[in-house]
mmCIF file of C-alpha atoms and ligand atoms in Angstrom:
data_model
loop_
_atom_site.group_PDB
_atom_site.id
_atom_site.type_symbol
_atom_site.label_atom_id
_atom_site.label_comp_id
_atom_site.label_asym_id
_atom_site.label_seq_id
_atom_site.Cartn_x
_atom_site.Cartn_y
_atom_site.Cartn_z
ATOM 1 C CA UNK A 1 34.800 -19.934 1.513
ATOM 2 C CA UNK A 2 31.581 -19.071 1.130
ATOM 3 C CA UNK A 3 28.424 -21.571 2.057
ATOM 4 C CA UNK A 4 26.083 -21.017 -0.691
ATOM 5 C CA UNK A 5 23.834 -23.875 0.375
ATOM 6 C CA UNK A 6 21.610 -22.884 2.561
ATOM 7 C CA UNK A 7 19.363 -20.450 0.586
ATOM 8 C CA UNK A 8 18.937 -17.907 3.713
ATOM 9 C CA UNK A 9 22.451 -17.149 3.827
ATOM 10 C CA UNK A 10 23.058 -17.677 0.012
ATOM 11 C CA UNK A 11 25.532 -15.109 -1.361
ATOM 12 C CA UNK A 12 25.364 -13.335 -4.743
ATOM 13 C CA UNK A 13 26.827 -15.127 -7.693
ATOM 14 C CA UNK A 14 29.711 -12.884 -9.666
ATOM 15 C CA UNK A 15 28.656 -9.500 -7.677
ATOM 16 C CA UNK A 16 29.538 -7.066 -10.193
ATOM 17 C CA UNK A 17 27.735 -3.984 -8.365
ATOM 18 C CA UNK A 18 25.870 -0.406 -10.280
ATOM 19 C CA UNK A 19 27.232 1.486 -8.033
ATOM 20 C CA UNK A 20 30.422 3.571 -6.266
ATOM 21 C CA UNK A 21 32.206 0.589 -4.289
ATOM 22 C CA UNK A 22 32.422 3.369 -1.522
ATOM 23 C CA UNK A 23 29.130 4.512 -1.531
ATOM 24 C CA UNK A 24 28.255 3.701 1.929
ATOM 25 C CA UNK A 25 32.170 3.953 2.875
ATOM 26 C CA UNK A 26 32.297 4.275 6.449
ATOM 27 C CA UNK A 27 28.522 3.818 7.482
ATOM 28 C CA UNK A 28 26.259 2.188 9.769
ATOM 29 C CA UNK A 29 23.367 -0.145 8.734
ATOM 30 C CA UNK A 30 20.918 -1.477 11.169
ATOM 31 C CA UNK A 31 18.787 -4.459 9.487
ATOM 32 C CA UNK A 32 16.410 -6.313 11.249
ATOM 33 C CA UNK A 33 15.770 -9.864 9.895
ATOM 34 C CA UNK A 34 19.564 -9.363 8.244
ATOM 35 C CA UNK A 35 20.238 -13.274 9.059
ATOM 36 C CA UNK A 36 18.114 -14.159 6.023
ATOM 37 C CA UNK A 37 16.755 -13.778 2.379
ATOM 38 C CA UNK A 38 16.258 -10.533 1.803
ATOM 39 C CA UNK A 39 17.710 -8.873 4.831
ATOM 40 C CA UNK A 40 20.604 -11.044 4.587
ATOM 41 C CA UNK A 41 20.994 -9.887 0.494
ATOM 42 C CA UNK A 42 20.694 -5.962 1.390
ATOM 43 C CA UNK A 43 23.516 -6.474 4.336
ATOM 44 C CA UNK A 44 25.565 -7.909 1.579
ATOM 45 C CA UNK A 45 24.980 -5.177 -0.752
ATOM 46 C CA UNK A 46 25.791 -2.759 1.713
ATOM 47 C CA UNK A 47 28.672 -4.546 3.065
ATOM 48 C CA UNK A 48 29.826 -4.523 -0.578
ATOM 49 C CA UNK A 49 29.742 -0.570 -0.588
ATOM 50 C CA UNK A 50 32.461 -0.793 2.959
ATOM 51 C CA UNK A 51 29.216 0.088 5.078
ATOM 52 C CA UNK A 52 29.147 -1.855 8.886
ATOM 53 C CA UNK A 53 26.322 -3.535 9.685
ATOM 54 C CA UNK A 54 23.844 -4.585 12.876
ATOM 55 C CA UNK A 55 21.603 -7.801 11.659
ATOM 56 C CA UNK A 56 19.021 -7.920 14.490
ATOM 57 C CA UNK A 57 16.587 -10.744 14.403
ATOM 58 C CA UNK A 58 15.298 -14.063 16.985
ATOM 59 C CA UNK A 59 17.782 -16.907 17.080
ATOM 60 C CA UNK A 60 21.081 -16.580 17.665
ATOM 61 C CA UNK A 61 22.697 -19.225 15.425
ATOM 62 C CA UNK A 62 21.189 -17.748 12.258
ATOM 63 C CA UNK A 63 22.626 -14.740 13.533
ATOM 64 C CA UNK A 64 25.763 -16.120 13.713
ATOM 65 C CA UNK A 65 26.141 -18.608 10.730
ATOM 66 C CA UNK A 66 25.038 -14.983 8.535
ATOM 67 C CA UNK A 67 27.402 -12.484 10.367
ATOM 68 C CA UNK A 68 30.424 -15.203 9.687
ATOM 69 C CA UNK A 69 29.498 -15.300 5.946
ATOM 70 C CA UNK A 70 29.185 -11.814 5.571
ATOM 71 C CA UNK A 71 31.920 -10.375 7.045
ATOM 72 C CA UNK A 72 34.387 -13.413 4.910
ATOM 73 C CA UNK A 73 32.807 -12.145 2.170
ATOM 74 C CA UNK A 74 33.207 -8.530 1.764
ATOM 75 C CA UNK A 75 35.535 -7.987 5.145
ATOM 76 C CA UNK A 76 33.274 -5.785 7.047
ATOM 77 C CA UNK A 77 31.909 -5.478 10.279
ATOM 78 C CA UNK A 78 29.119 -7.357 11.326
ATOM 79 C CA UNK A 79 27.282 -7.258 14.645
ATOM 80 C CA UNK A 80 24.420 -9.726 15.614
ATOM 81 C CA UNK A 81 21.914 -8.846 18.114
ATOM 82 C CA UNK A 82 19.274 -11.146 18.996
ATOM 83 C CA UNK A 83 15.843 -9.159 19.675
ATOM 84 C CA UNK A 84 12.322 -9.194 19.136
ATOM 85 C CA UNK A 85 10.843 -6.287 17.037
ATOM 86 C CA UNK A 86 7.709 -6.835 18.778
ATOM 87 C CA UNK A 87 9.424 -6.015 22.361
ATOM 88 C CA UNK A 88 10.257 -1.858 22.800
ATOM 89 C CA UNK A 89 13.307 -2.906 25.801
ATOM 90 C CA UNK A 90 14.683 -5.931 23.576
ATOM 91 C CA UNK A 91 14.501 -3.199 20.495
ATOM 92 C CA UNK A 92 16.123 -0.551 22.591
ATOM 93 C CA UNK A 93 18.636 -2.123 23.760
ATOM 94 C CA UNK A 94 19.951 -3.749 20.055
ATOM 95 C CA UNK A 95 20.431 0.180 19.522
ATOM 96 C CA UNK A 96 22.129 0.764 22.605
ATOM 97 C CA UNK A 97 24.312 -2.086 21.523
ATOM 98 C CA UNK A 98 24.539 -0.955 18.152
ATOM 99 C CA UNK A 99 25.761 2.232 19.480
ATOM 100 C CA UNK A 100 28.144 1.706 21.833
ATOM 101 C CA UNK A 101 29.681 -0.872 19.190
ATOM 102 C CA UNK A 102 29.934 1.979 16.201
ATOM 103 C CA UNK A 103 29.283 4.915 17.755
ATOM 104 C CA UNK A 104 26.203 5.936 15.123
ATOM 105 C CA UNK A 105 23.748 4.704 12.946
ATOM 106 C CA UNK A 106 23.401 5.943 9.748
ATOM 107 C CA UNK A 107 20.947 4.044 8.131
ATOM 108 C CA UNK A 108 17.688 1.723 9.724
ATOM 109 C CA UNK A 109 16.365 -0.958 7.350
ATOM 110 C CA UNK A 110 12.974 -2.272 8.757
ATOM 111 C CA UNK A 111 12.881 -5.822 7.478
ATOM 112 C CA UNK A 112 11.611 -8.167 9.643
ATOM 113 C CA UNK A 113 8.358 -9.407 9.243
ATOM 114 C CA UNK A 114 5.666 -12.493 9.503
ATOM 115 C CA UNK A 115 3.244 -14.018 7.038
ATOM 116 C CA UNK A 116 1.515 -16.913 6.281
ATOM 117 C CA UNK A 117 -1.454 -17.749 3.580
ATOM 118 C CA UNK A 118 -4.473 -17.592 5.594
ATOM 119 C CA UNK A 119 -8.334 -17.314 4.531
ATOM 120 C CA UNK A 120 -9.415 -14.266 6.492
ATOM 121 C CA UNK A 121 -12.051 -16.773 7.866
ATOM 122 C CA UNK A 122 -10.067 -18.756 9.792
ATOM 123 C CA UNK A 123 -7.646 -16.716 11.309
ATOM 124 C CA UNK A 124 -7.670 -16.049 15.371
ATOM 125 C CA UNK A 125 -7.733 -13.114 17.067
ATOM 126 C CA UNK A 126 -4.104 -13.597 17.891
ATOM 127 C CA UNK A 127 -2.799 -14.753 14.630
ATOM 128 C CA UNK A 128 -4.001 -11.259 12.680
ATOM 129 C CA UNK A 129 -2.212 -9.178 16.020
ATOM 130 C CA UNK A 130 0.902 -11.366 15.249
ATOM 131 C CA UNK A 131 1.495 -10.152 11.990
ATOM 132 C CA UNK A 132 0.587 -6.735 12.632
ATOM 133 C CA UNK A 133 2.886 -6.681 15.958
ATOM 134 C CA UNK A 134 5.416 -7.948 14.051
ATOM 135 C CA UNK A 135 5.070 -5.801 10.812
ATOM 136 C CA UNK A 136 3.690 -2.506 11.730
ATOM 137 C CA UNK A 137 4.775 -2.392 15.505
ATOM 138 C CA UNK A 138 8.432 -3.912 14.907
ATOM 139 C CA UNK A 139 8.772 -1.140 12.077
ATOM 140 C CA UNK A 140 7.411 1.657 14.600
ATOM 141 C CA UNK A 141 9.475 0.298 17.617
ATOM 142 C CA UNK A 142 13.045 0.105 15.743
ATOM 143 C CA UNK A 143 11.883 3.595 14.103
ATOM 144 C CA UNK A 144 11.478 5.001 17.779
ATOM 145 C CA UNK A 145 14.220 3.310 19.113
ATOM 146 C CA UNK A 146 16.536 4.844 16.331
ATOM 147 C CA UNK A 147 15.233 8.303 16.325
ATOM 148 C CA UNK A 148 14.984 8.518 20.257
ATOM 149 C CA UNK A 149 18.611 7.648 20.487
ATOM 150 C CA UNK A 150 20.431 8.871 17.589
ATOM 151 C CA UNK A 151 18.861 10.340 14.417
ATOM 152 C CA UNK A 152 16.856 13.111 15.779
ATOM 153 C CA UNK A 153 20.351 14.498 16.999
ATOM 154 C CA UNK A 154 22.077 13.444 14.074
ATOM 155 C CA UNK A 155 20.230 12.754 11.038
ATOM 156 C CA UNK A 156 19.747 9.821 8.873
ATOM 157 C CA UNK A 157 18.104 7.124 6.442
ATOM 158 C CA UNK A 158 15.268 5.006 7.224
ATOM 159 C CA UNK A 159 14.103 2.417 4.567
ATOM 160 C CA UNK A 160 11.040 0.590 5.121
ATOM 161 C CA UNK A 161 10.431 -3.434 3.534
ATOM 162 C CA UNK A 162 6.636 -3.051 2.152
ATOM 163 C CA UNK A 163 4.652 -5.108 -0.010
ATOM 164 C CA UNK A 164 2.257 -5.127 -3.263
ATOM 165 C CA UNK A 165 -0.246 -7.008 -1.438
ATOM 166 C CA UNK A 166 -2.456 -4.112 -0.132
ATOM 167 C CA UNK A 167 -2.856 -2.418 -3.440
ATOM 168 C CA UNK A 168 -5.697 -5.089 -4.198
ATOM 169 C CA UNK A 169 -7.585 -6.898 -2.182
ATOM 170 C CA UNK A 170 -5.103 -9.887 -1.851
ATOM 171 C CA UNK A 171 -6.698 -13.136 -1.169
ATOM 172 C CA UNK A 172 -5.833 -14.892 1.902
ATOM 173 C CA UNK A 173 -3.450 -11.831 2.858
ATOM 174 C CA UNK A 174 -6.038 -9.763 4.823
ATOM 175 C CA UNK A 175 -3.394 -9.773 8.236
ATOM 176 C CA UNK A 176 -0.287 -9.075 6.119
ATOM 177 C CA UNK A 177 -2.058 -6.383 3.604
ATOM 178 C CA UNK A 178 -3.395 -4.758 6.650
ATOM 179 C CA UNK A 179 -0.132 -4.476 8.423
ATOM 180 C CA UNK A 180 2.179 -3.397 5.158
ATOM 181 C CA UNK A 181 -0.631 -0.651 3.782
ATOM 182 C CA UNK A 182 0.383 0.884 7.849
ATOM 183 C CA UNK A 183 3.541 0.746 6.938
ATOM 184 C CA UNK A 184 3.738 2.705 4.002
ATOM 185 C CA UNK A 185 1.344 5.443 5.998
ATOM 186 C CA UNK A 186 3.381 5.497 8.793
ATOM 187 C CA UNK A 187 6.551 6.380 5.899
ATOM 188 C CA UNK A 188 4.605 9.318 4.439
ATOM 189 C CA UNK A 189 3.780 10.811 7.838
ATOM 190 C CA UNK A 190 7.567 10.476 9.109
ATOM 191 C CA UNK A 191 9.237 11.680 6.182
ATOM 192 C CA UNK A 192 6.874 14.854 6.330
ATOM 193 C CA UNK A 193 7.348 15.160 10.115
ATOM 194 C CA UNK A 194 11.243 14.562 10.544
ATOM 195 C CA UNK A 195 12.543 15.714 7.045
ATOM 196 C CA UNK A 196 13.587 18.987 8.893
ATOM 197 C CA UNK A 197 15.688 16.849 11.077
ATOM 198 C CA UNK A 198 17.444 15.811 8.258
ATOM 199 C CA UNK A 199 16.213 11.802 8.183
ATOM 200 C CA UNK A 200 15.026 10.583 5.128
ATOM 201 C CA UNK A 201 12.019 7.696 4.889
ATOM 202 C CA UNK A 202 10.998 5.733 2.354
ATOM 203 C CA UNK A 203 9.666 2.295 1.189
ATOM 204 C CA UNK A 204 10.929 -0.665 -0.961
ATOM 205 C CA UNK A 205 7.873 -2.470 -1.733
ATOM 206 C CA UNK A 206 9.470 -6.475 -3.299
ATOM 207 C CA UNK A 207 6.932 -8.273 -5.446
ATOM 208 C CA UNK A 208 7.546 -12.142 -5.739
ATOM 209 C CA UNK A 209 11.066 -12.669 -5.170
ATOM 210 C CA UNK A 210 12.361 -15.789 -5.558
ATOM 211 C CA UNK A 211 14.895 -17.794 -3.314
ATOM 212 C CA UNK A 212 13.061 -16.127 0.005
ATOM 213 C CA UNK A 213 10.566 -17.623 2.913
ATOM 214 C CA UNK A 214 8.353 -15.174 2.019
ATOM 215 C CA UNK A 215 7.765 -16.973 -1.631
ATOM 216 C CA UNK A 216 8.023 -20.642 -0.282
ATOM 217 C CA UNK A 217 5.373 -19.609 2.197
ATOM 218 C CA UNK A 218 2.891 -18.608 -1.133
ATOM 219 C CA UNK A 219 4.425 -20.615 -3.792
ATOM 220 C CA UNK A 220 3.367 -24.064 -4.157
ATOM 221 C CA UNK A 221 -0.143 -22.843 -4.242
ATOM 222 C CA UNK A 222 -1.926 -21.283 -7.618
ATOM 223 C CA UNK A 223 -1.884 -17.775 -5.639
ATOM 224 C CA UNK A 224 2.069 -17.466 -6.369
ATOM 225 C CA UNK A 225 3.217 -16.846 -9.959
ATOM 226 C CA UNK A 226 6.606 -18.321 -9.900
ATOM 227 C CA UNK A 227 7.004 -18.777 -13.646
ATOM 228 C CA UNK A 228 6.167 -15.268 -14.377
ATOM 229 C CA UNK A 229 3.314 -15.448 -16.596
ATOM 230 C CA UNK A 230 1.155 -12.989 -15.382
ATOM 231 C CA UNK A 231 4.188 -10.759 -14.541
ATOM 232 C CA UNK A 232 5.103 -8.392 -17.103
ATOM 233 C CA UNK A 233 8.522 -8.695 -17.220
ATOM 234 C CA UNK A 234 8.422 -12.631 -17.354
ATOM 235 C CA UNK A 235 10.040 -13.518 -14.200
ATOM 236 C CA UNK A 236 10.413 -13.413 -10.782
ATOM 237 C CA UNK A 237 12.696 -10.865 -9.084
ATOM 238 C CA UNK A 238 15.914 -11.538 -7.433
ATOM 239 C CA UNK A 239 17.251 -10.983 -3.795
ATOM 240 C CA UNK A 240 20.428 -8.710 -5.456
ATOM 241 C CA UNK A 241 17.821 -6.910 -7.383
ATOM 242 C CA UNK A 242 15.891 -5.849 -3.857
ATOM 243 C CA UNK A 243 19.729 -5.486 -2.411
ATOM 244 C CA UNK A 244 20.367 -2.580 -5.552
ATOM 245 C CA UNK A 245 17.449 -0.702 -5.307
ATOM 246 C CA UNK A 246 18.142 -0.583 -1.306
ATOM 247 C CA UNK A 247 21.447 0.651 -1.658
ATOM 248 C CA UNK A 248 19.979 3.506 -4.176
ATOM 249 C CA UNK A 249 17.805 4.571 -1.291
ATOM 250 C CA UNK A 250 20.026 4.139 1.711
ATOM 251 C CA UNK A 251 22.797 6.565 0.212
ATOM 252 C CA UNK A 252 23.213 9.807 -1.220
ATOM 253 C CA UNK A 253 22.473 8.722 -4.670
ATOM 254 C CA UNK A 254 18.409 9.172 -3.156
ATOM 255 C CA UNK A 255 19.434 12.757 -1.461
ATOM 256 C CA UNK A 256 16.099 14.530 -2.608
ATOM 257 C CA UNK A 257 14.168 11.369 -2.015
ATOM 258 C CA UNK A 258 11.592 11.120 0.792
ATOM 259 C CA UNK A 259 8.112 9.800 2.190
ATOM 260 C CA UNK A 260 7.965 7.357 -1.073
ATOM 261 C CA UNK A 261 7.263 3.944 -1.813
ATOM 262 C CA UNK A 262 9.596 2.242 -4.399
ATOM 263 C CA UNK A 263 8.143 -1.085 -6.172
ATOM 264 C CA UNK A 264 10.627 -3.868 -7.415
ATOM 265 C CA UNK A 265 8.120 -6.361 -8.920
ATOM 266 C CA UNK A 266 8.565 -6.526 -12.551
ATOM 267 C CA UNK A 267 4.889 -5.021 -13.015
ATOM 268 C CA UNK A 268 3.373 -7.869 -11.250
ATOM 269 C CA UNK A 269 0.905 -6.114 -8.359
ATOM 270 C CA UNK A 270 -1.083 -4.999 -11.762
ATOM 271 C CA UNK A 271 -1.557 -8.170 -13.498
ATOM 272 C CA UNK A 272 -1.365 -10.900 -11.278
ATOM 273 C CA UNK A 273 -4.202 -13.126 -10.597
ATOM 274 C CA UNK A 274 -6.022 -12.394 -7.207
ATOM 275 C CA UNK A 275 -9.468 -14.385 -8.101
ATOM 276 C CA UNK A 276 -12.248 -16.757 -5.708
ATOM 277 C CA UNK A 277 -12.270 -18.930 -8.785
ATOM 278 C CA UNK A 278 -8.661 -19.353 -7.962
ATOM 279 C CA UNK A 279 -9.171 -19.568 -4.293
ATOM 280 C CA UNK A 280 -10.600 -22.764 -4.614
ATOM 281 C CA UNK A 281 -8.238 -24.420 -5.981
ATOM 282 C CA UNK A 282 -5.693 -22.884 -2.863
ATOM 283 C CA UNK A 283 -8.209 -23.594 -0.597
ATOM 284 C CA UNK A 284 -8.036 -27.738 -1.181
ATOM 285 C CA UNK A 285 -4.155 -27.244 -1.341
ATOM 286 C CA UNK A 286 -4.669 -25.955 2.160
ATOM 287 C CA UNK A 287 -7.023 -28.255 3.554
ATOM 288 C CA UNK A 288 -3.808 -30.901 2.622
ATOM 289 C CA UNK A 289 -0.583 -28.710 4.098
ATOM 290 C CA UNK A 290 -0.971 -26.005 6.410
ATOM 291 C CA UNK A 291 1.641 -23.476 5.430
HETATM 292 N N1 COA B 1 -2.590 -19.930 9.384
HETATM 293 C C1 COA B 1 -3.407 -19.380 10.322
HETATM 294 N N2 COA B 1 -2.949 -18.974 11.531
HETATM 295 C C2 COA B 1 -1.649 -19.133 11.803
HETATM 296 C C3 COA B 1 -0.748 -19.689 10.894
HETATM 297 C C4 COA B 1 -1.273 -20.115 9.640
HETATM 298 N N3 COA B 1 -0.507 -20.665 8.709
HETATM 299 N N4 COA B 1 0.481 -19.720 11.461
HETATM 300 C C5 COA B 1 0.362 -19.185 12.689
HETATM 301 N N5 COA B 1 -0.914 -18.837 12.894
HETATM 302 C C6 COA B 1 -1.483 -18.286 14.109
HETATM 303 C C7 COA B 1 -1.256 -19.196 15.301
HETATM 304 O O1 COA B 1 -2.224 -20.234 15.340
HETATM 305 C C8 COA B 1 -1.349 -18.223 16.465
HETATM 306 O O2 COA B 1 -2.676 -17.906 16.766
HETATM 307 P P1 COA B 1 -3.430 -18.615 18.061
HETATM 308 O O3 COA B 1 -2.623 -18.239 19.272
HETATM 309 O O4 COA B 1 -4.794 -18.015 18.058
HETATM 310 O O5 COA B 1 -3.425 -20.092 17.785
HETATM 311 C C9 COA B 1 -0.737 -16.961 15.898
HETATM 312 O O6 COA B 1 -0.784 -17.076 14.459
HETATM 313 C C10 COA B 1 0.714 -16.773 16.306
HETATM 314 O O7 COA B 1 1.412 -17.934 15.948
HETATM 315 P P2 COA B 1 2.809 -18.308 16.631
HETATM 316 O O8 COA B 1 3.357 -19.497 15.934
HETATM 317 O O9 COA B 1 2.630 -18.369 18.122
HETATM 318 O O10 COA B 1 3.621 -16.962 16.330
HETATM 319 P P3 COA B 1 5.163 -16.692 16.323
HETATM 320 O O11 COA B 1 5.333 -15.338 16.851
HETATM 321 O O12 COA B 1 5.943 -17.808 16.938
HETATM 322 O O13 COA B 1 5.501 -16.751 14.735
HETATM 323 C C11 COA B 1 4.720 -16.360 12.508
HETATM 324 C C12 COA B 1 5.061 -15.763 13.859
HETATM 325 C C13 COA B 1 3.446 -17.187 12.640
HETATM 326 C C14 COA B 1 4.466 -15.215 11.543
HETATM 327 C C15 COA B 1 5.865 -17.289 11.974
HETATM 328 O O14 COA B 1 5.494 -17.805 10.726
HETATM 329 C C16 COA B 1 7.204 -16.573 11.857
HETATM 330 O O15 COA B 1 7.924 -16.469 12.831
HETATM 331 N N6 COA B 1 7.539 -16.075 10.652
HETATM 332 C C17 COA B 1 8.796 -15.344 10.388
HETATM 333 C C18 COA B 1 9.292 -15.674 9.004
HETATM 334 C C19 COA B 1 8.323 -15.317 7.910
HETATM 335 O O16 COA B 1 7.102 -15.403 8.057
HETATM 336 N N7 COA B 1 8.883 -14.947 6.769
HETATM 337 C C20 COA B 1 8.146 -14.470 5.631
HETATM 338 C C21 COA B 1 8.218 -12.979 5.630
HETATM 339 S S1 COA B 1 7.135 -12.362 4.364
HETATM 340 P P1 NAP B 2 12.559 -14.047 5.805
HETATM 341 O O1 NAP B 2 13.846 -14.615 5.292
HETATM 342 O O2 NAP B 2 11.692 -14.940 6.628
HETATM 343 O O3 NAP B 2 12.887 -12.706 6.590
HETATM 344 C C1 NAP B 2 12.208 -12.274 7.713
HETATM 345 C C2 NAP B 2 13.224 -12.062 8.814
HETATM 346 O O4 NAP B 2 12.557 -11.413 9.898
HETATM 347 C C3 NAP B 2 13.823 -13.346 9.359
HETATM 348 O O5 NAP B 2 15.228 -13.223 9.388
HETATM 349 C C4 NAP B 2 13.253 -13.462 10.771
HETATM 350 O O6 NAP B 2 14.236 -14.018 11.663
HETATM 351 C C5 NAP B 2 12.967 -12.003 11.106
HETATM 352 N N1 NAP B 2 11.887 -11.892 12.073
HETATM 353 C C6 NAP B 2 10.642 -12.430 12.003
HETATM 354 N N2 NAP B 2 9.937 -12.123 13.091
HETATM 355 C C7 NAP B 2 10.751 -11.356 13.864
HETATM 356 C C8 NAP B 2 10.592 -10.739 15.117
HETATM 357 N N3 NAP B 2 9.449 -10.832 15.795
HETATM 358 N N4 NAP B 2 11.624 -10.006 15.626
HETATM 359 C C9 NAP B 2 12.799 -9.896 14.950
HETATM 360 N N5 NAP B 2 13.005 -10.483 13.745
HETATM 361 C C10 NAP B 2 11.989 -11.203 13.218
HETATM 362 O O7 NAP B 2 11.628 -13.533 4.607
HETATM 363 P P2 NAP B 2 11.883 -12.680 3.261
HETATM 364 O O8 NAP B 2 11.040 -13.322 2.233
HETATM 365 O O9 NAP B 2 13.329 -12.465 3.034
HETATM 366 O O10 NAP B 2 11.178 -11.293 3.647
HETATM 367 C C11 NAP B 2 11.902 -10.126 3.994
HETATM 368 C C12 NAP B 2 11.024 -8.904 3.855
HETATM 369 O O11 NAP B 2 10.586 -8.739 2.505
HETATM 370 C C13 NAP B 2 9.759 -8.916 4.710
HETATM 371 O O12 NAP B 2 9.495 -7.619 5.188
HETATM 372 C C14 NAP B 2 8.701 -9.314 3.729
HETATM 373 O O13 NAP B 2 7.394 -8.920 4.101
HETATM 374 C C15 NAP B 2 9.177 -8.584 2.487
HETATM 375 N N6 NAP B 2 8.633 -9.120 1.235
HETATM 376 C C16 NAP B 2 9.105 -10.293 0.739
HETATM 377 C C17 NAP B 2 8.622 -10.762 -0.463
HETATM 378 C C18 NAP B 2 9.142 -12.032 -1.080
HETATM 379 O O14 NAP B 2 8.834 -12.355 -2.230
HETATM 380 N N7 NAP B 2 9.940 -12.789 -0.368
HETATM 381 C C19 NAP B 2 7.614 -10.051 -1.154
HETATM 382 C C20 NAP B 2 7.138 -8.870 -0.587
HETATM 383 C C21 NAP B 2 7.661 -8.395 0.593
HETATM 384 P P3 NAP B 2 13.834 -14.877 12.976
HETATM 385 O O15 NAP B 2 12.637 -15.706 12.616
HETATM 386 O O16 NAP B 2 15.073 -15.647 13.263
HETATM 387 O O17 NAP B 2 13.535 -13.859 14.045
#
């Protein structure tokens, strides 16, 4: 039965699917920070479409609650590994693991990632390397990982989890605008680099997407849009609607696809508000709850 309570591990409602069922038939899917929200949506997806998955990610009980609803759900394989994208051995070895598990990886989703609202004021030293370790490194050190072992031998799909918030100058995001805008460099250079190895990079870049950390982090405070009003299409997104447009780029349906970034945000990066006057008003939120 599936345990839609818990909004991490919340399936889709009536999954009704735009694609093949066997698109991924018979693949392998990586996913680091697969235990939850959108991770835990695009192993679902893929699960959907008969792929096997890795979810890679901290704490082991998240691991395993998501894993258990997963594979009930679509009657897949899931394996957990618990590992730190900021630590190269922990990283290598969740690829070893993955390996000698399924025997190849077909597809690496770099998911995992940190953030928190922070004026670029008062952040630390450390907390600006965090997110940046986690984001930008993590990405880098799973990418490694995966090519060092497997794809440069055999191939393969890397998709990259991005953001809107570098295309402005995003208030209070300085640490996680700084780390995503390396991301989507570090895409463009691989896919020109390794596209003769037959690997394919690109980007998904969400906008606000609701029922995930990353918006209860930001929403609460003026700086998050959650009714849509300054979003063209009126809304926020939807974890299924990040879990489609992953799918599309993790199989064949993207074949001639490469070194791109992809946004799902309903037009919002262009018209959302990103003002000091609003600042202020998330600034004394702040100065009550630190998120
Ligand atoms: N504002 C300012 N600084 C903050 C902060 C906040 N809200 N939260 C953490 N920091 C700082 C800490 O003070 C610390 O710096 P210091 O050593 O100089 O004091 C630094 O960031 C690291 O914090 P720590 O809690 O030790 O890091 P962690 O590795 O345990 O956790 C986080 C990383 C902070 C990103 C944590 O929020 C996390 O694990 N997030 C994962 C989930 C998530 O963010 N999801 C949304 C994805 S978009
Ligand atoms: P989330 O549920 O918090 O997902 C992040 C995942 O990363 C968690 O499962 C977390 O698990 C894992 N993680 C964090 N630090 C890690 C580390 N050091 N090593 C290994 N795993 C780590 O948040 P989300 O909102 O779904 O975000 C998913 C992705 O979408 C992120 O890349 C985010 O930047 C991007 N995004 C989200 C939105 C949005 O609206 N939500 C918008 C733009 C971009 P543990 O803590 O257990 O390790």
């Amino acid at each position: 039965m599936a345990d839609n309570t818990d909004p991490d591990t919340a399936l889709i409602e009536n999954y009704q699917g735009f694609f093949r069922e066997d698109l991924l038939k018979n693949k392998v899917a990586i996913i680091t920070g697969g235990a939850t929200g959108i991770g835990f949506t695009i192993a679902e997806v893929f699960m959907r479409h008969q792929c096997d998955t890795v979810i890679a990610s901290r704490k082991i009980d998240k691991l395993k609650k998501a894993a258990k609803i997963l594979e009930d759900a679509t009657g897949r394989r899931c394996l957990t590994v618990v590992m730190d994208v900021r630590k190269p051995q922990e990283v290598v070895h969740m690829v070893e693991q993955a390996l000698s598990h399924f025997g190849k990886i077909d597809i690496l989703v770099n998911n995992a990632a940190g953030n928190f609202l922070a004026p670029a004021n008062s952040l630390s030293f450390n907390a600006f390397k965090t997110v940046v370790d986690i984001d930008t490194l993590g990405t880098f050190n799973a990418t490694k990982a995966v090519y060092d072992k497997y794809m440069k031998d055999h191939g393969g799909v890397i998709l990259n989890i991005s953001a809107t918030l570098q295309y402005k100058g995003t208030i209070f995001q300085t640490h996680a605008a700084s780390a995503k805008a390396a991301i989507d460099a570090m895409t463009r250079s691989l896919a020109v680099e390794w596209g003769g190895q037959g690997i394919r990079i690109n980007c998904l870049a969400p906008g606000p997407i609701e029922n995930t950390e990353g918006i209860r982090k930001l929403a609460g405070l003026a700086l998050t849009d959650t009714k849509g009003r300054y979003i063209p299409l009126g809304r926020m997104g939807t974890r299924e609607e990040i879990g489609e447009c992953a799918l599309f780029l993790a199989s064949g349906a993207s074949s001639f696809i490469t070194g791109t970034v992809i946004v799902v945000d309903g037009g919002s990066w262009m018209t959302s508000e990103n003002s000091m006057v609003q600042a202020e008003q998330v600034l004394e939120q702040m100065s009550k709850s630190r998120l």
